[in-house]
């Protein structure tokens, strides 16, 4: 076979990671089954019931201490990024991020989506939030290495006896880890500032900040290990030993990329501590640890979200309200997934004997059997719907609401599971409280689950299968089990539930993986363009008039009140700006566009979008990359008075003396002068040896030019310069599109034309005028800036041979505009560079246009 190309390897990377992760899950389940070979399910339940409430209460206190220490991560990260926010806001963001991240996977990274949605309303740019997330991830890993090294050093002899190594070797490993940490701290104290790694400048915190972070990490991991320690049965195991084992297990769980490190964490802890403590006691402690440290914080975070959403109308801070609303779908979706897994696991385990006796006395057997089977199957649909909740889909809202409402009576009928019913009730309250957030009409049945989501489902099913085998390992298998229907026959009931869970998952997979993709993309016809033009009065952006070119494909909302214009090149599906039209239709189109691109194996790209739209694209899993800045003139403040505008005023006076006439021709008057305009345009292109650009700007097409006003400059009755104008539907913003002039035009022609146009629209009552983009402008020149900014700055500084970056920005600066940031939203990895290359080719009309001026 020929070697795989980089693009092919990039596409296969998620699949490879998923296969490895599934293999790890399988090995973990196999290892746990061997470790639990001597444990009986009833003994495990007895060990859980023997755990005192005082131990559980102490575990909750340690959990609070751990999350309090975790908030210091965000405090330091924000300080490192140069941002100051009140501690109460930082603590809330940190708590919610870790409540989600602990369950979903590697907390610092998964929690990044929570941090982005929370911090964005407070004015933080995507690059700054990315720096915060990176700092948190690095601090967690560095601190974990320190704590693990300390634990191995202190508990060397005890830990050596558990794992069959010499005490000196265990302590040696710990000392090496501590020496590495000390070396980093010393290097930072001596060097400071930044360091170059593989040609890239990486910012470094101060040695003082690192030491403070190590203290916070020690408190965090120490408290988290304390949760497990107080839940363990009494025995000859010291806290330093548990701390060392806990640190290694947490690190291995993080590296596995599995949700919550499930399986890996348990295998290491049981393998290390099971030789000194009763294995059933260790397992019971681990189960309670998962509930106390993982589930309880998520419930608290959801409760805080419910309170925040309920107080929306009386909230004093709009930014805080937007932040809480931003993370609400993530919290609710995560809770739905957890409860779905709970129903799956509940389906393969028997109820307590006392509950069976009560059910036998009051409930008919067919009702119990049906409730157990259906309740288990619902768990699969809750997991799938949870993914839709994270993405704010209205279909996911109604499906989750229906499944949760149905599951409450089923939980009571199948096992008198009051705890399950209460948690499902919390989910329903969270859904109803945040109902307005789920307004995206994208269908669950028309979206493909990513590899990560299939991995999540597969991990849950693998664990359910392992639990089923463990619980009923003493029940000999027989074909007759399938047909045993008795109140006390828990094994057959769980076996049938497991089959139902598997069939439900297979049905979902079959539907999502085998349905045909939608049809091919075609150019719009005249009716489509007319339909889109009819929506333009709803637009506040003048640039939406580029739809009149008819060179971009169109996607309409179901209600016909919004459209999205886009092109496809290679794997890039490129939308020009935000969708246009009614707010609900715009949100629907953004999601449908992302889903459609993914269905075709492509990447969705939103080009030149404003900062206020980035949260919408972040919900769809896209990242923001700054393209440059758009120059927008505040017409109310624009004038030509004063010394700063002397050149503009002199140009106007000189034009009057030279007999130059300015005129804005309405669309109905343009056809009469099209031939003259075409001659000016052709001369301009020939003199510059240029060709027409498309996509993000207009081209000289007669029908397009005649559809909008045109500003002209005349001398002796002849047009020597013109600019096509675009006007927003709400009549507040105008913009320049094509700008052409004859080669022998007077110096300062464009300044004259721009000044006249600005004064014209100011007099007409418009509030803003867009002068267009300054590509790659405003990117950070800091040594610690992201790689994207470094590449953009390099092109801005040294790319004038291909594009006049500096001259364009300098020209627009003359009119004192407000520079508004514009972004490209696309998936991460190499996708931004590939997408930008595709956009360049689309605008330039091919390779020849891309490398010419």
mmCIF file of N, CA and C in Angstrom, residues 506-609:
data_model
loop_
_atom_site.group_PDB
_atom_site.id
_atom_site.type_symbol
_atom_site.label_atom_id
_atom_site.label_comp_id
_atom_site.label_asym_id
_atom_site.label_seq_id
_atom_site.Cartn_x
_atom_site.Cartn_y
_atom_site.Cartn_z
ATOM 1 N N UNK A 506 -27.786 -0.110 18.225
ATOM 2 C CA UNK A 506 -27.599 -0.547 16.842
ATOM 3 C C UNK A 506 -28.562 0.175 15.903
ATOM 4 N N UNK A 507 -29.794 0.404 16.365
ATOM 5 C CA UNK A 507 -30.773 1.096 15.524
ATOM 6 C C UNK A 507 -30.344 2.537 15.269
ATOM 7 N N UNK A 508 -29.877 3.202 16.324
ATOM 8 C CA UNK A 508 -29.394 4.584 16.155
ATOM 9 C C UNK A 508 -28.212 4.610 15.197
ATOM 10 N N UNK A 509 -27.281 3.676 15.382
ATOM 11 C CA UNK A 509 -26.094 3.638 14.526
ATOM 12 C C UNK A 509 -26.468 3.358 13.078
ATOM 13 N N UNK A 510 -27.392 2.412 12.880
ATOM 14 C CA UNK A 510 -27.790 2.064 11.515
ATOM 15 C C UNK A 510 -28.416 3.256 10.808
ATOM 16 N N UNK A 511 -29.234 3.999 11.534
ATOM 17 C CA UNK A 511 -29.883 5.158 10.914
ATOM 18 C C UNK A 511 -28.869 6.247 10.575
ATOM 19 N N UNK A 512 -28.007 6.554 11.527
ATOM 20 C CA UNK A 512 -27.087 7.670 11.338
ATOM 21 C C UNK A 512 -25.967 7.348 10.353
ATOM 22 N N UNK A 513 -25.597 6.077 10.256
ATOM 23 C CA UNK A 513 -24.442 5.726 9.433
ATOM 24 C C UNK A 513 -24.802 5.298 8.021
ATOM 25 N N UNK A 514 -26.060 4.916 7.772
ATOM 26 C CA UNK A 514 -26.409 4.377 6.449
ATOM 27 C C UNK A 514 -27.330 5.266 5.643
ATOM 28 N N UNK A 515 -27.882 6.323 6.235
ATOM 29 C CA UNK A 515 -28.781 7.172 5.463
ATOM 30 C C UNK A 515 -27.985 7.919 4.396
ATOM 31 N N UNK A 516 -28.574 8.175 3.241
ATOM 32 C CA UNK A 516 -27.844 8.842 2.151
ATOM 33 C C UNK A 516 -27.627 10.322 2.453
ATOM 34 N N UNK A 517 -26.524 10.883 1.937
ATOM 35 C CA UNK A 517 -26.294 12.320 2.112
ATOM 36 C C UNK A 517 -27.219 13.121 1.215
ATOM 37 N N UNK A 518 -27.406 14.410 1.500
ATOM 38 C CA UNK A 518 -28.251 15.245 0.642
ATOM 39 C C UNK A 518 -27.642 15.438 -0.741
ATOM 40 N N UNK A 519 -28.423 16.041 -1.631
ATOM 41 C CA UNK A 519 -28.011 16.163 -3.024
ATOM 42 C C UNK A 519 -26.852 17.114 -3.248
ATOM 43 N N UNK A 520 -26.476 17.237 -4.523
ATOM 44 C CA UNK A 520 -25.341 18.081 -4.881
ATOM 45 C C UNK A 520 -25.686 19.565 -4.786
ATOM 46 N N UNK A 521 -24.627 20.367 -4.740
ATOM 47 C CA UNK A 521 -24.788 21.809 -4.641
ATOM 48 C C UNK A 521 -24.867 22.387 -6.046
ATOM 49 N N UNK A 522 -25.772 23.328 -6.234
ATOM 50 C CA UNK A 522 -25.890 23.974 -7.526
ATOM 51 C C UNK A 522 -25.931 25.477 -7.372
ATOM 52 N N UNK A 523 -25.624 26.216 -8.449
ATOM 53 C CA UNK A 523 -25.695 27.683 -8.372
ATOM 54 C C UNK A 523 -27.146 28.117 -8.272
ATOM 55 N N UNK A 524 -27.384 29.295 -7.725
ATOM 56 C CA UNK A 524 -28.769 29.759 -7.596
ATOM 57 C C UNK A 524 -29.323 30.204 -8.940
ATOM 58 N N UNK A 525 -30.627 30.032 -9.101
ATOM 59 C CA UNK A 525 -31.258 30.570 -10.305
ATOM 60 C C UNK A 525 -31.792 31.965 -9.997
ATOM 61 N N UNK A 526 -32.399 32.574 -10.998
ATOM 62 C CA UNK A 526 -32.875 33.947 -10.837
ATOM 63 C C UNK A 526 -33.927 34.050 -9.747
ATOM 64 N N UNK A 527 -34.769 33.031 -9.623
ATOM 65 C CA UNK A 527 -35.804 33.052 -8.589
ATOM 66 C C UNK A 527 -35.189 32.996 -7.192
ATOM 67 N N UNK A 528 -34.125 32.180 -7.032
ATOM 68 C CA UNK A 528 -33.458 32.101 -5.723
ATOM 69 C C UNK A 528 -32.845 33.441 -5.339
ATOM 70 N N UNK A 529 -32.181 34.083 -6.312
ATOM 71 C CA UNK A 529 -31.566 35.377 -6.022
ATOM 72 C C UNK A 529 -32.637 36.408 -5.662
ATOM 73 N N UNK A 530 -33.738 36.392 -6.414
ATOM 74 C CA UNK A 530 -34.822 37.324 -6.117
ATOM 75 C C UNK A 530 -35.405 37.060 -4.730
ATOM 76 N N UNK A 531 -35.495 35.795 -4.368
ATOM 77 C CA UNK A 531 -36.010 35.433 -3.035
ATOM 78 C C UNK A 531 -35.080 35.959 -1.947
ATOM 79 N N UNK A 532 -33.761 35.840 -2.182
ATOM 80 C CA UNK A 532 -32.795 36.342 -1.206
ATOM 81 C C UNK A 532 -32.830 37.871 -1.131
ATOM 82 N N UNK A 533 -32.948 38.538 -2.288
ATOM 83 C CA UNK A 533 -32.999 39.997 -2.309
ATOM 84 C C UNK A 533 -34.217 40.492 -1.539
ATOM 85 N N UNK A 534 -35.305 39.728 -1.578
ATOM 86 C CA UNK A 534 -36.506 40.120 -0.843
ATOM 87 C C UNK A 534 -36.303 40.074 0.662
ATOM 88 N N UNK A 535 -35.295 39.333 1.127
ATOM 89 C CA UNK A 535 -35.000 39.230 2.558
ATOM 90 C C UNK A 535 -34.067 40.346 3.010
ATOM 91 N N UNK A 536 -33.387 41.015 2.078
ATOM 92 C CA UNK A 536 -32.396 42.030 2.426
ATOM 93 C C UNK A 536 -32.936 43.146 3.327
ATOM 94 N N UNK A 537 -34.201 43.556 3.216
ATOM 95 C CA UNK A 537 -34.686 44.592 4.143
ATOM 96 C C UNK A 537 -34.565 44.213 5.617
ATOM 97 N N UNK A 538 -34.398 42.923 5.928
ATOM 98 C CA UNK A 538 -34.214 42.496 7.322
ATOM 99 C C UNK A 538 -32.763 42.628 7.771
ATOM 100 N N UNK A 539 -31.862 42.973 6.858
ATOM 101 C CA UNK A 539 -30.434 42.945 7.173
ATOM 102 C C UNK A 539 -29.942 44.301 7.666
ATOM 103 N N UNK A 540 -29.034 44.239 8.638
ATOM 104 C CA UNK A 540 -28.380 45.457 9.130
ATOM 105 C C UNK A 540 -26.998 45.627 8.516
ATOM 106 N N UNK A 541 -26.605 44.724 7.615
ATOM 107 C CA UNK A 541 -25.284 44.764 7.009
ATOM 108 C C UNK A 541 -25.393 45.097 5.530
ATOM 109 N N UNK A 542 -24.693 46.145 5.114
ATOM 110 C CA UNK A 542 -24.730 46.531 3.708
ATOM 111 C C UNK A 542 -24.119 45.453 2.820
ATOM 112 N N UNK A 543 -23.105 44.737 3.344
ATOM 113 C CA UNK A 543 -22.414 43.737 2.532
ATOM 114 C C UNK A 543 -23.313 42.577 2.138
ATOM 115 N N UNK A 544 -24.494 42.445 2.760
ATOM 116 C CA UNK A 544 -25.414 41.382 2.378
ATOM 117 C C UNK A 544 -25.856 41.524 0.924
ATOM 118 N N UNK A 545 -25.712 42.737 0.357
ATOM 119 C CA UNK A 545 -26.096 42.954 -1.043
ATOM 120 C C UNK A 545 -25.231 42.182 -2.023
ATOM 121 N N UNK A 546 -24.132 41.604 -1.564
ATOM 122 C CA UNK A 546 -23.294 40.795 -2.462
ATOM 123 C C UNK A 546 -24.040 39.576 -2.985
ATOM 124 N N UNK A 547 -25.170 39.252 -2.366
ATOM 125 C CA UNK A 547 -25.978 38.136 -2.868
ATOM 126 C C UNK A 547 -26.496 38.438 -4.276
ATOM 127 N N UNK A 548 -26.578 39.738 -4.619
ATOM 128 C CA UNK A 548 -27.068 40.128 -5.944
ATOM 129 C C UNK A 548 -26.157 39.652 -7.074
ATOM 130 N N UNK A 549 -24.892 39.320 -6.740
ATOM 131 C CA UNK A 549 -23.963 38.842 -7.770
ATOM 132 C C UNK A 549 -24.405 37.519 -8.372
ATOM 133 N N UNK A 550 -25.082 36.694 -7.578
ATOM 134 C CA UNK A 550 -25.542 35.403 -8.077
ATOM 135 C C UNK A 550 -24.435 34.384 -8.275
ATOM 136 N N UNK A 551 -23.234 34.654 -7.699
ATOM 137 C CA UNK A 551 -22.106 33.732 -7.872
ATOM 138 C C UNK A 551 -21.943 32.789 -6.697
ATOM 139 N N UNK A 552 -22.825 32.869 -5.728
ATOM 140 C CA UNK A 552 -22.726 32.037 -4.526
ATOM 141 C C UNK A 552 -23.980 31.200 -4.378
ATOM 142 N N UNK A 553 -23.809 29.964 -3.906
ATOM 143 C CA UNK A 553 -24.962 29.116 -3.641
ATOM 144 C C UNK A 553 -25.734 29.674 -2.459
ATOM 145 N N UNK A 554 -27.013 29.348 -2.380
ATOM 146 C CA UNK A 554 -27.875 29.893 -1.345
ATOM 147 C C UNK A 554 -28.536 28.780 -0.552
ATOM 148 N N UNK A 555 -28.640 29.009 0.744
ATOM 149 C CA UNK A 555 -29.334 28.098 1.646
ATOM 150 C C UNK A 555 -30.364 28.921 2.407
ATOM 151 N N UNK A 556 -31.641 28.526 2.323
ATOM 152 C CA UNK A 556 -32.714 29.278 2.947
ATOM 153 C C UNK A 556 -33.199 28.579 4.206
ATOM 154 N N UNK A 557 -33.664 29.364 5.159
ATOM 155 C CA UNK A 557 -34.249 28.795 6.368
ATOM 156 C C UNK A 557 -35.598 28.158 6.031
ATOM 157 N N UNK A 558 -36.049 27.290 6.930
ATOM 158 C CA UNK A 558 -37.324 26.617 6.686
ATOM 159 C C UNK A 558 -38.467 27.613 6.570
ATOM 160 N N UNK A 559 -38.385 28.692 7.350
ATOM 161 C CA UNK A 559 -39.441 29.695 7.289
ATOM 162 C C UNK A 559 -39.298 30.670 6.138
ATOM 163 N N UNK A 560 -38.205 30.573 5.375
ATOM 164 C CA UNK A 560 -37.998 31.463 4.239
ATOM 165 C C UNK A 560 -37.685 32.891 4.618
ATOM 166 N N UNK A 561 -37.328 33.126 5.906
ATOM 167 C CA UNK A 561 -37.072 34.489 6.355
ATOM 168 C C UNK A 561 -35.594 34.777 6.549
ATOM 169 N N UNK A 562 -34.716 33.884 6.106
ATOM 170 C CA UNK A 562 -33.269 34.085 6.226
ATOM 171 C C UNK A 562 -32.568 33.263 5.160
ATOM 172 N N UNK A 563 -31.381 33.714 4.777
ATOM 173 C CA UNK A 563 -30.588 32.965 3.803
ATOM 174 C C UNK A 563 -29.120 33.025 4.183
ATOM 175 N N UNK A 564 -28.364 32.116 3.617
ATOM 176 C CA UNK A 564 -26.912 32.051 3.812
ATOM 177 C C UNK A 564 -26.300 31.867 2.435
ATOM 178 N N UNK A 565 -25.289 32.667 2.102
ATOM 179 C CA UNK A 565 -24.624 32.545 0.804
ATOM 180 C C UNK A 565 -23.238 31.937 0.995
ATOM 181 N N UNK A 566 -22.909 30.984 0.128
ATOM 182 C CA UNK A 566 -21.679 30.230 0.343
ATOM 183 C C UNK A 566 -21.165 29.679 -0.981
ATOM 184 N N UNK A 567 -19.906 29.262 -0.944
ATOM 185 C CA UNK A 567 -19.291 28.530 -2.059
ATOM 186 C C UNK A 567 -18.611 27.294 -1.484
ATOM 187 N N UNK A 568 -18.316 26.367 -2.341
ATOM 188 C CA UNK A 568 -17.604 25.147 -1.943
ATOM 189 C C UNK A 568 -16.371 25.006 -2.801
ATOM 190 N N UNK A 569 -15.237 24.859 -2.145
ATOM 191 C CA UNK A 569 -13.991 24.566 -2.852
ATOM 192 C C UNK A 569 -13.254 23.484 -2.089
ATOM 193 N N UNK A 570 -12.965 22.369 -2.761
ATOM 194 C CA UNK A 570 -12.340 21.249 -2.066
ATOM 195 C C UNK A 570 -13.249 20.766 -0.948
ATOM 196 N N UNK A 571 -12.690 20.657 0.259
ATOM 197 C CA UNK A 571 -13.475 20.226 1.411
ATOM 198 C C UNK A 571 -14.032 21.412 2.189
ATOM 199 N N UNK A 572 -13.773 22.627 1.717
ATOM 200 C CA UNK A 572 -14.216 23.818 2.441
ATOM 201 C C UNK A 572 -15.577 24.284 1.935
ATOM 202 N N UNK A 573 -16.506 24.414 2.858
ATOM 203 C CA UNK A 573 -17.805 25.029 2.601
ATOM 204 C C UNK A 573 -17.745 26.407 3.251
ATOM 205 N N UNK A 574 -17.708 27.445 2.417
ATOM 206 C CA UNK A 574 -17.345 28.775 2.911
ATOM 207 C C UNK A 574 -18.562 29.691 2.845
ATOM 208 N N UNK A 575 -19.033 30.093 4.020
ATOM 209 C CA UNK A 575 -20.128 31.055 4.103
ATOM 210 C C UNK A 575 -19.547 32.460 4.157
ATOM 211 N N UNK A 576 -20.111 33.361 3.359
ATOM 212 C CA UNK A 576 -19.679 34.756 3.392
ATOM 213 C C UNK A 576 -20.429 35.462 4.516
ATOM 214 N N UNK A 577 -19.745 35.664 5.621
ATOM 215 C CA UNK A 577 -20.346 36.337 6.760
ATOM 216 C C UNK A 577 -21.395 35.495 7.450
ATOM 217 N N UNK A 578 -22.150 36.148 8.314
ATOM 218 C CA UNK A 578 -23.247 35.494 9.024
ATOM 219 C C UNK A 578 -24.422 35.265 8.085
ATOM 220 N N UNK A 579 -25.311 34.344 8.454
ATOM 221 C CA UNK A 579 -26.583 34.264 7.727
ATOM 222 C C UNK A 579 -27.321 35.599 7.811
ATOM 223 N N UNK A 580 -28.180 35.847 6.840
ATOM 224 C CA UNK A 580 -28.879 37.127 6.713
ATOM 225 C C UNK A 580 -30.373 36.902 6.916
ATOM 226 N N UNK A 581 -31.015 37.769 7.730
ATOM 227 C CA UNK A 581 -32.457 37.690 7.883
ATOM 228 C C UNK A 581 -32.890 37.674 9.331
ATOM 229 N N UNK A 582 -34.036 37.040 9.595
ATOM 230 C CA UNK A 582 -34.597 36.987 10.937
ATOM 231 C C UNK A 582 -33.675 36.199 11.863
ATOM 232 N N UNK A 583 -33.659 36.562 13.143
ATOM 233 C CA UNK A 583 -32.724 35.975 14.102
ATOM 234 C C UNK A 583 -32.886 34.459 14.200
ATOM 235 N N UNK A 584 -34.122 33.980 14.331
ATOM 236 C CA UNK A 584 -34.332 32.534 14.469
ATOM 237 C C UNK A 584 -33.858 31.801 13.223
ATOM 238 N N UNK A 585 -34.173 32.356 12.057
ATOM 239 C CA UNK A 585 -33.733 31.732 10.812
ATOM 240 C C UNK A 585 -32.220 31.736 10.668
ATOM 241 N N UNK A 586 -31.569 32.802 11.132
ATOM 242 C CA UNK A 586 -30.104 32.887 11.054
ATOM 243 C C UNK A 586 -29.457 31.781 11.882
ATOM 244 N N UNK A 587 -29.956 31.577 13.103
ATOM 245 C CA UNK A 587 -29.392 30.534 13.960
ATOM 246 C C UNK A 587 -29.632 29.148 13.363
ATOM 247 N N UNK A 588 -30.813 28.943 12.836
ATOM 248 C CA UNK A 588 -31.106 27.660 12.199
ATOM 249 C C UNK A 588 -30.148 27.382 11.055
ATOM 250 N N UNK A 589 -29.899 28.396 10.207
ATOM 251 C CA UNK A 589 -29.045 28.214 9.041
ATOM 252 C C UNK A 589 -27.599 27.941 9.426
ATOM 253 N N UNK A 590 -27.115 28.624 10.470
ATOM 254 C CA UNK A 590 -25.732 28.402 10.894
ATOM 255 C C UNK A 590 -25.531 26.939 11.254
ATOM 256 N N UNK A 591 -26.464 26.387 12.003
ATOM 257 C CA UNK A 591 -26.336 24.987 12.404
ATOM 258 C C UNK A 591 -26.514 24.043 11.224
ATOM 259 N N UNK A 592 -27.496 24.336 10.382
ATOM 260 C CA UNK A 592 -27.741 23.443 9.245
ATOM 261 C C UNK A 592 -26.542 23.440 8.295
ATOM 262 N N UNK A 593 -25.906 24.583 8.152
ATOM 263 C CA UNK A 593 -24.739 24.672 7.267
ATOM 264 C C UNK A 593 -23.586 23.822 7.810
ATOM 265 N N UNK A 594 -23.326 23.914 9.113
ATOM 266 C CA UNK A 594 -22.272 23.106 9.722
ATOM 267 C C UNK A 594 -22.572 21.624 9.561
ATOM 268 N N UNK A 595 -23.823 21.235 9.806
ATOM 269 C CA UNK A 595 -24.196 19.826 9.707
ATOM 270 C C UNK A 595 -24.092 19.321 8.269
ATOM 271 N N UNK A 596 -24.535 20.152 7.311
ATOM 272 C CA UNK A 596 -24.475 19.751 5.905
ATOM 273 C C UNK A 596 -23.037 19.559 5.451
ATOM 274 N N UNK A 597 -22.155 20.467 5.846
ATOM 275 C CA UNK A 597 -20.741 20.330 5.484
ATOM 276 C C UNK A 597 -20.166 19.042 6.063
ATOM 277 N N UNK A 598 -20.492 18.737 7.303
ATOM 278 C CA UNK A 598 -19.973 17.517 7.927
ATOM 279 C C UNK A 598 -20.527 16.275 7.248
ATOM 280 N N UNK A 599 -21.793 16.320 6.853
ATOM 281 C CA UNK A 599 -22.376 15.167 6.160
ATOM 282 C C UNK A 599 -21.645 14.862 4.859
ATOM 283 N N UNK A 600 -21.126 15.901 4.229
ATOM 284 C CA UNK A 600 -20.387 15.716 2.979
ATOM 285 C C UNK A 600 -18.898 15.473 3.210
ATOM 286 N N UNK A 601 -18.498 15.319 4.476
ATOM 287 C CA UNK A 601 -17.084 15.117 4.775
ATOM 288 C C UNK A 601 -16.261 16.377 4.640
ATOM 289 N N UNK A 602 -16.900 17.542 4.707
ATOM 290 C CA UNK A 602 -16.193 18.801 4.541
ATOM 291 C C UNK A 602 -16.067 19.578 5.837
ATOM 292 N N UNK A 603 -15.491 20.756 5.715
ATOM 293 C CA UNK A 603 -15.318 21.660 6.849
ATOM 294 C C UNK A 603 -16.154 22.918 6.617
ATOM 295 N N UNK A 604 -16.939 23.294 7.593
ATOM 296 C CA UNK A 604 -17.718 24.525 7.495
ATOM 297 C C UNK A 604 -16.831 25.706 7.861
ATOM 298 N N UNK A 605 -16.898 26.760 7.071
ATOM 299 C CA UNK A 605 -16.095 27.956 7.284
ATOM 300 C C UNK A 605 -17.024 29.168 7.231
ATOM 301 N N UNK A 606 -16.964 30.005 8.247
ATOM 302 C CA UNK A 606 -17.703 31.266 8.239
ATOM 303 C C UNK A 606 -16.663 32.379 8.138
ATOM 304 N N UNK A 607 -16.690 33.085 7.020
ATOM 305 C CA UNK A 607 -15.637 34.038 6.678
ATOM 306 C C UNK A 607 -16.104 35.456 6.951
ATOM 307 N N UNK A 608 -15.239 36.239 7.626
ATOM 308 C CA UNK A 608 -15.496 37.637 7.955
ATOM 309 C C UNK A 608 -16.733 37.794 8.833
ATOM 310 N N UNK A 609 -16.719 37.137 9.982
ATOM 311 C CA UNK A 609 -17.835 37.259 10.919
ATOM 312 C C UNK A 609 -17.405 38.136 12.096
#
